[in-house]
CSV table of C-alpha atoms and ligand atoms in Angstrom, one decimal:
chain,number,residue,atom,x,y,z
A,1,UNK,CA,-30.7,9.1,17.8
A,2,UNK,CA,-29.5,12.6,18.7
A,3,UNK,CA,-26.4,13.7,16.9
A,4,UNK,CA,-26.5,11.6,13.8
A,5,UNK,CA,-28.8,13.8,11.7
A,6,UNK,CA,-29.6,17.5,11.2
A,7,UNK,CA,-31.7,19.2,8.6
A,8,UNK,CA,-32.0,23.0,8.2
A,9,UNK,CA,-35.1,24.4,6.5
A,10,UNK,CA,-35.2,28.1,5.5
A,11,UNK,CA,-38.7,29.6,5.4
A,12,UNK,CA,-37.4,32.9,4.0
A,13,UNK,CA,-36.3,36.1,5.9
A,14,UNK,CA,-34.7,34.9,9.2
A,15,UNK,CA,-37.0,31.9,9.8
A,16,UNK,CA,-35.3,28.6,10.1
A,17,UNK,CA,-36.2,25.1,11.3
A,18,UNK,CA,-33.6,22.7,12.7
A,19,UNK,CA,-34.7,19.0,12.9
A,20,UNK,CA,-32.4,16.3,14.4
A,21,UNK,CA,-35.0,13.6,13.8
A,22,UNK,CA,-36.1,13.6,17.4
A,23,UNK,CA,-36.7,17.3,18.2
A,24,UNK,CA,-37.3,20.5,16.2
A,25,UNK,CA,-36.2,24.0,16.8
A,26,UNK,CA,-37.8,27.0,15.1
A,27,UNK,CA,-35.9,30.3,14.8
A,28,UNK,CA,-37.6,33.7,14.3
A,29,UNK,CA,-40.8,32.3,12.7
A,30,UNK,CA,-42.1,35.2,10.5
A,31,UNK,CA,-44.3,32.9,8.4
A,32,UNK,CA,-47.7,34.4,7.8
A,33,UNK,CA,-47.4,37.9,6.2
A,34,UNK,CA,-43.9,37.2,4.7
A,35,UNK,CA,-44.3,38.7,1.3
A,36,UNK,CA,-41.5,36.5,-0.1
A,37,UNK,CA,-42.7,33.1,0.9
A,38,UNK,CA,-45.9,31.4,2.2
A,39,UNK,CA,-45.6,28.9,5.0
A,40,UNK,CA,-48.7,27.8,6.9
A,41,UNK,CA,-47.8,28.3,10.6
A,42,UNK,CA,-50.1,25.3,11.4
A,43,UNK,CA,-47.5,23.1,9.5
A,44,UNK,CA,-44.9,23.5,12.2
A,45,UNK,CA,-45.1,22.2,15.8
A,46,UNK,CA,-41.6,22.8,17.2
A,47,UNK,CA,-40.4,21.7,20.6
A,48,UNK,CA,-38.5,24.9,20.9
A,49,UNK,CA,-38.7,28.4,19.5
A,50,UNK,CA,-35.7,30.7,19.6
A,51,UNK,CA,-36.2,34.5,19.2
A,52,UNK,CA,-33.3,36.8,18.5
A,53,UNK,CA,-35.4,40.0,19.1
A,54,UNK,CA,-38.9,41.4,19.4
A,55,UNK,CA,-39.3,43.0,15.9
A,56,UNK,CA,-42.5,41.8,14.2
A,57,UNK,CA,-40.5,40.2,11.3
A,58,UNK,CA,-38.9,37.9,13.9
A,59,UNK,CA,-41.5,37.2,16.5
A,60,UNK,CA,-43.9,36.5,13.6
A,61,UNK,CA,-46.3,33.6,14.5
A,62,UNK,CA,-44.6,32.7,17.7
A,63,UNK,CA,-47.6,33.2,20.0
A,64,UNK,CA,-50.0,31.1,18.0
A,65,UNK,CA,-47.5,28.3,17.3
A,66,UNK,CA,-46.2,28.2,20.9
A,67,UNK,CA,-49.7,28.0,22.4
A,68,UNK,CA,-50.8,25.3,20.0
A,69,UNK,CA,-47.6,23.2,20.1
A,70,UNK,CA,-46.8,23.9,23.8
A,71,UNK,CA,-43.3,25.0,22.6
A,72,UNK,CA,-40.6,26.4,24.9
A,73,UNK,CA,-39.7,29.9,23.7
A,74,UNK,CA,-36.3,31.3,24.6
A,75,UNK,CA,-35.7,35.0,24.2
A,76,UNK,CA,-34.0,37.9,26.0
A,77,UNK,CA,-35.6,38.9,29.3
A,78,UNK,CA,-38.1,41.6,28.3
A,79,UNK,CA,-39.4,39.8,25.3
A,80,UNK,CA,-39.6,36.5,27.1
A,81,UNK,CA,-41.5,38.2,30.0
A,82,UNK,CA,-43.9,39.9,27.5
A,83,UNK,CA,-44.6,36.6,25.8
A,84,UNK,CA,-45.3,35.0,29.2
A,85,UNK,CA,-47.8,37.8,29.8
A,86,UNK,CA,-49.5,37.0,26.4
A,87,UNK,CA,-50.1,33.5,27.7
A,88,UNK,CA,-47.1,31.6,26.3
A,89,UNK,CA,-46.6,29.1,29.1
A,90,UNK,CA,-43.2,27.9,27.8
A,91,UNK,CA,-41.7,31.4,27.6
A,92,UNK,CA,-38.2,31.3,29.0
A,93,UNK,CA,-36.6,34.8,29.6
A,94,UNK,CA,-32.8,34.7,29.5
A,95,UNK,CA,-30.0,37.1,28.7
A,96,UNK,CA,-26.6,37.6,27.0
A,97,UNK,CA,-23.9,35.3,28.1
A,98,UNK,CA,-26.3,32.8,29.5
A,99,UNK,CA,-26.8,29.2,28.2
A,100,UNK,CA,-30.2,27.7,28.3
A,101,UNK,CA,-31.0,24.0,27.8
A,102,UNK,CA,-33.9,23.0,25.6
A,103,UNK,CA,-35.2,19.6,24.2
A,104,UNK,CA,-32.2,18.1,22.4
A,105,UNK,CA,-29.7,21.0,22.8
A,106,UNK,CA,-28.5,24.3,24.3
A,107,UNK,CA,-28.5,27.9,23.3
A,108,UNK,CA,-26.1,30.6,24.4
A,109,UNK,CA,-27.2,34.2,23.9
A,110,UNK,CA,-24.7,36.6,22.5
A,111,UNK,CA,-24.7,40.3,21.9
A,112,UNK,CA,-26.1,41.8,18.6
A,113,UNK,CA,-26.0,45.4,17.4
A,114,UNK,CA,-29.6,46.3,16.5
A,115,UNK,CA,-32.8,47.4,18.3
A,116,UNK,CA,-35.7,45.4,19.7
A,117,UNK,CA,-39.4,46.2,20.2
A,118,UNK,CA,-42.7,44.7,19.1
A,119,UNK,CA,-45.3,47.0,17.4
A,120,UNK,CA,-48.9,46.4,18.2
A,121,UNK,CA,-51.6,47.1,15.6
A,122,UNK,CA,-52.3,50.5,17.0
A,123,UNK,CA,-48.7,51.5,16.4
A,124,UNK,CA,-47.6,51.2,20.1
A,125,UNK,CA,-44.2,49.7,20.7
A,126,UNK,CA,-44.0,47.1,23.5
A,127,UNK,CA,-41.5,44.4,24.8
A,128,UNK,CA,-38.6,46.8,24.8
A,129,UNK,CA,-35.2,45.2,25.5
A,130,UNK,CA,-32.2,44.5,23.4
A,131,UNK,CA,-31.5,42.0,20.7
A,132,UNK,CA,-29.4,38.8,20.8
A,133,UNK,CA,-27.6,36.4,18.6
A,134,UNK,CA,-27.7,32.7,19.4
A,135,UNK,CA,-25.0,30.0,19.5
A,136,UNK,CA,-27.1,26.8,19.2
A,137,UNK,CA,-25.7,23.3,20.0
A,138,UNK,CA,-28.1,20.8,18.5
A,139,UNK,CA,-27.9,17.7,16.3
A,140,UNK,CA,-24.2,17.4,16.8
A,141,UNK,CA,-23.5,20.8,15.3
A,142,UNK,CA,-22.8,24.4,16.5
A,143,UNK,CA,-24.9,26.9,14.7
A,144,UNK,CA,-24.7,30.7,15.1
A,145,UNK,CA,-27.9,32.5,14.3
A,146,UNK,CA,-26.7,36.1,14.2
A,147,UNK,CA,-30.3,37.6,14.2
A,148,UNK,CA,-30.4,41.2,13.0
A,149,UNK,CA,-27.1,42.8,13.6
A,150,UNK,CA,-24.4,45.2,12.4
A,151,UNK,CA,-20.9,43.9,12.1
A,152,UNK,CA,-19.1,44.0,15.5
A,153,UNK,CA,-15.6,43.1,16.6
A,154,UNK,CA,-16.8,40.6,19.3
A,155,UNK,CA,-17.6,38.2,16.5
A,156,UNK,CA,-14.0,37.2,17.1
A,157,UNK,CA,-15.1,35.9,20.5
A,158,UNK,CA,-18.0,34.1,18.9
A,159,UNK,CA,-15.6,32.4,16.5
A,160,UNK,CA,-14.0,30.7,19.6
A,161,UNK,CA,-17.3,28.7,19.9
A,162,UNK,CA,-16.0,26.7,16.8
A,163,UNK,CA,-19.0,27.3,14.5
A,164,UNK,CA,-20.1,24.7,12.0
A,165,UNK,CA,-22.8,27.0,10.5
A,166,UNK,CA,-23.5,30.7,10.6
A,167,UNK,CA,-26.9,32.1,9.6
A,168,UNK,CA,-26.1,35.7,8.6
A,169,UNK,CA,-28.2,38.6,7.5
A,170,UNK,CA,-26.9,40.2,4.3
A,171,UNK,CA,-29.8,42.5,3.3
A,172,UNK,CA,-28.3,45.9,4.3
A,173,UNK,CA,-30.5,48.8,5.4
A,174,UNK,CA,-31.7,47.2,8.7
A,175,UNK,CA,-28.7,44.9,9.2
A,176,UNK,CA,-25.2,44.5,7.9
A,177,UNK,CA,-25.0,44.3,4.1
A,178,UNK,CA,-22.9,41.9,1.9
A,179,UNK,CA,-19.6,43.8,2.4
A,180,UNK,CA,-19.8,43.7,6.2
A,181,UNK,CA,-21.3,40.1,6.2
A,182,UNK,CA,-18.1,39.1,4.3
A,183,UNK,CA,-16.0,40.7,7.0
A,184,UNK,CA,-18.2,38.9,9.6
A,185,UNK,CA,-17.4,35.5,7.9
A,186,UNK,CA,-13.7,36.3,8.1
A,187,UNK,CA,-14.0,36.8,11.8
A,188,UNK,CA,-16.5,34.0,12.6
A,189,UNK,CA,-14.8,31.3,10.4
A,190,UNK,CA,-17.8,29.0,10.2
A,191,UNK,CA,-17.6,25.9,8.0
A,192,UNK,CA,-20.8,26.9,6.3
A,193,UNK,CA,-22.6,30.2,5.8
A,194,UNK,CA,-26.3,30.4,5.0
A,195,UNK,CA,-27.3,34.0,4.1
A,196,UNK,CA,-30.7,35.3,5.2
A,197,UNK,CA,-32.7,38.6,5.8
A,198,UNK,CA,-32.5,39.6,2.1
A,199,UNK,CA,-35.0,39.9,-0.8
A,200,UNK,CA,-38.0,39.9,1.5
A,201,UNK,CA,-38.8,43.6,0.9
A,202,UNK,CA,-37.4,46.1,-1.7
A,203,UNK,CA,-34.9,47.8,0.7
A,204,UNK,CA,-33.1,44.6,1.4
A,205,UNK,CA,-32.8,43.1,-2.1
A,206,UNK,CA,-29.3,41.8,-2.7
A,207,UNK,CA,-27.4,39.8,-5.4
A,208,UNK,CA,-26.8,36.7,-3.2
A,209,UNK,CA,-24.8,34.9,-5.8
A,210,UNK,CA,-22.2,37.7,-5.8
A,211,UNK,CA,-22.0,37.4,-2.0
A,212,UNK,CA,-21.5,33.6,-2.3
A,213,UNK,CA,-18.7,34.0,-4.9
A,214,UNK,CA,-16.9,36.6,-2.8
A,215,UNK,CA,-17.1,34.6,0.4
A,216,UNK,CA,-15.9,31.4,-1.3
A,217,UNK,CA,-13.0,33.2,-3.0
A,218,UNK,CA,-11.9,35.3,0.0
A,219,UNK,CA,-12.5,32.9,3.0
A,220,UNK,CA,-12.4,29.2,3.7
A,221,UNK,CA,-16.1,29.1,4.4
A,222,UNK,CA,-18.7,27.6,2.0
A,223,UNK,CA,-22.0,29.3,1.2
A,224,UNK,CA,-25.2,27.5,0.8
A,225,UNK,CA,-27.9,29.7,-0.9
A,226,UNK,CA,-31.3,28.2,-0.1
A,227,UNK,CA,-34.6,29.0,-1.9
A,228,UNK,CA,-37.4,29.9,0.6
A,229,UNK,CA,-38.8,26.5,1.7
A,230,UNK,CA,-35.5,24.8,0.8
A,231,UNK,CA,-33.8,22.2,3.0
A,232,UNK,CA,-30.0,21.8,3.7
A,233,UNK,CA,-28.9,18.4,5.1
A,234,UNK,CA,-26.2,19.5,7.6
A,235,UNK,CA,-25.4,15.9,8.4
A,236,UNK,CA,-23.5,15.5,5.1
A,237,UNK,CA,-22.9,19.2,4.1
B,1,NI,NI1,-35.0,43.6,13.5
B,2,MN,MN1,-35.5,41.9,10.8
């Protein structure tokens, strides 16, 4: 039954799976090639894939997974259109401010401060567009996947979505680092924070336990630090 169960799995980097016992939602599936954690892309068959932006460390295995599992793939317009041109039949181009229904839930695309492009093996950049964050309503919870972003003041508006969970990058260098992620938590006021986009590569190594202590002492949010491959039961958390 929808709404009575929700599990969150972290595959490392920004790749998460939401499972409500009936449907599954895969976010930014950078699985093969992730130096920090190995997940066989064949092991997941999601109903829905949500992509925050076109960077290769977020699109990851999307094309292979979506074709095999016939997944719906929701992304910003240029990325969704490019995926459609690659033969992803479930590609659903959308854009900021819009809400899209998927099997078992909805997603609203929000702004994010970052860039967005996919790099082919010959070095060419394609699928230009701009990145998004996602407010996901699924399994009885509201989950904000920030994607890759800097801190921005409109997180105050996203807080009005009444977030149960925020998936926030803390790695610095390519996204906000721990100091700005702490300020983001203060604005977003989620019940639970799950840090991501750290320790995958040397430039984004971070002391995650320090981040957890600071957030839990300076805000009302709780932080759950997962090991890559780890599962958080959001039904009871
Ligand atoms: Ni990125
Ligand atoms: Mn990234």
